[in-house]
Coordinates of C-alpha atoms in Angstrom, one line a residue:
M840 CA -4.7 5.8 -14.0
P841 CA -2.2 3.2 -15.0
G842 CA 0.0 1.6 -12.4
T843 CA 1.2 -1.5 -10.5
A844 CA -0.4 -3.5 -7.7
Y845 CA 1.2 -6.0 -5.3
I846 CA -0.9 -8.6 -3.6
T847 CA 0.8 -9.6 -0.3
M848 CA 0.2 -11.3 3.0
M849 CA 1.6 -8.2 4.8
V850 CA -0.2 -6.5 7.7
P851 CA -2.0 -3.4 6.2
D852 CA -0.5 -0.9 8.7
H853 CA 3.0 -2.2 7.9
A854 CA 2.4 -2.0 4.2
L855 CA 1.4 1.7 4.5
R856 CA 4.4 2.6 6.7
L857 CA 6.7 0.7 4.3
A858 CA 5.3 2.5 1.3
H859 CA 5.7 5.9 3.0
E860 CA 9.3 5.1 4.0
V861 CA 10.3 3.8 0.5
A862 CA 8.8 6.9 -1.3
T863 CA 10.4 9.3 1.2
N864 CA 13.8 7.6 0.7
M865 CA 13.4 8.1 -3.1
D866 CA 13.0 11.9 -2.6
F867 CA 9.3 11.9 -3.2
T868 CA 7.1 14.3 -1.1
V869 CA 4.7 12.0 0.7
Q870 CA 1.4 13.2 2.2
R871 CA -1.4 11.1 3.7
C872 CA -4.7 12.0 1.9
A873 CA -7.0 9.4 3.3
D874 CA -6.9 6.6 5.9
W875 CA -5.3 4.1 3.6
Q876 CA -3.9 6.4 0.8
L877 CA -0.8 8.4 0.3
E878 CA -0.2 11.2 -2.2
V879 CA 3.4 10.8 -3.6
R880 CA 4.8 13.6 -5.6
R881 CA 8.1 14.8 -7.2
G882 CA 8.7 17.6 -9.6
S883 CA 6.6 20.7 -10.3
L884 CA 3.4 21.0 -12.3
V885 CA 4.2 24.6 -13.3
A886 CA 7.7 23.7 -14.4
S887 CA 6.4 20.7 -16.4
I888 CA 4.0 23.0 -18.2
F889 CA 6.7 25.5 -19.2
V890 CA 9.6 23.2 -19.9
G891 CA 7.7 20.0 -20.8
A892 CA 9.8 16.9 -21.1
F893 CA 12.8 18.3 -19.2
V894 CA 10.9 17.9 -15.9
A895 CA 9.2 14.7 -14.8
Y896 CA 6.1 15.7 -12.9
C897 CA 5.2 12.7 -10.8
D898 CA 1.8 12.8 -9.1
F899 CA 1.2 9.2 -7.8
R900 CA -1.3 7.6 -5.4
L901 CA -0.3 4.7 -3.1
T902 CA -3.4 2.9 -1.7
V903 CA -3.6 0.0 0.7
V904 CA -6.7 -2.2 0.0
M905 CA -7.9 -5.0 2.2
P906 CA -10.4 -7.1 0.2
G907 CA -11.3 -9.3 3.2
D908 CA -9.6 -12.5 2.0
G909 CA -6.6 -12.1 4.3
T910 CA -4.5 -10.4 1.6
T911 CA -3.3 -6.8 1.4
H912 CA -3.1 -5.0 -1.9
L913 CA -0.6 -2.2 -2.3
V914 CA -1.7 -0.2 -5.4
L915 CA 0.5 2.4 -7.0
E916 CA -1.3 4.6 -9.6
R917 CA 0.7 7.0 -11.7
N918 CA -0.2 10.1 -13.7
S919 CA 0.3 10.6 -17.4
P920 CA 1.2 14.2 -18.0
W921 CA 0.3 14.4 -21.7
W922 CA 1.4 18.0 -22.1
T923 CA 5.0 16.9 -21.6
G924 CA 5.0 14.8 -24.7
F925 CA 6.3 11.3 -25.2
I926 CA 9.6 11.9 -23.4
G927 CA 7.9 13.5 -20.3
V928 CA 5.4 10.7 -20.0
S929 CA 8.3 8.1 -20.4
R930 CA 10.2 9.8 -17.6
V931 CA 7.1 9.6 -15.3
K932 CA 6.6 5.9 -16.3
R933 CA 10.2 5.2 -15.5
A934 CA 9.9 6.9 -12.1
A935 CA 6.8 4.9 -11.3
Q936 CA 8.5 1.7 -12.3
E937 CA 11.5 2.5 -10.1
L938 CA 9.2 3.2 -7.2
A939 CA 7.2 0.0 -7.8
D940 CA 10.5 -2.1 -7.9
A941 CA 11.7 -0.4 -4.7
L942 CA 8.4 -1.3 -3.0
G943 CA 8.7 -4.9 -4.1
N944 CA 12.2 -5.1 -2.8
A945 CA 11.2 -3.5 0.5
I946 CA 8.3 -6.0 0.9
H947 CA 10.7 -8.9 0.4
G948 CA 13.3 -7.2 2.7
A949 CA 10.7 -6.9 5.4
G950 CA 9.9 -10.6 5.2
G951 CA 6.7 -10.1 3.3
Q952 CA 5.4 -12.5 0.7
I953 CA 4.4 -11.2 -2.7
L954 CA 1.6 -13.4 -4.1
L955 CA 1.2 -11.4 -7.3
R956 CA 2.6 -8.3 -9.0
Q957 CA 0.2 -6.9 -11.6
E958 CA 0.6 -4.0 -14.1
F959 CA -2.6 -2.3 -15.2

């Protein structure tokens, strides 16, 4: 899945709580699906199948990774709902970009240092 990763010096628990708060404030439904992973959704799969590009079906994963070097990686992976066509996929990309930007702003706002932002 394509997405965005932030490499920070933030405490992992704080990064996960911050990601949950930011996504919730942006009207995403957030659910913890693993110890260090959140499922972040907005829109309806069924509606996106029937009306295509008119509904942005966002099904993202937010994962906190601790590689052992003292950094914390906050990774946002986004879906690519091909059945919605170019416009639908563009809307999902835009929603993921807005969430990634909000996460970066929240990290800075919480006093966290971003060492690197990487798109993949």
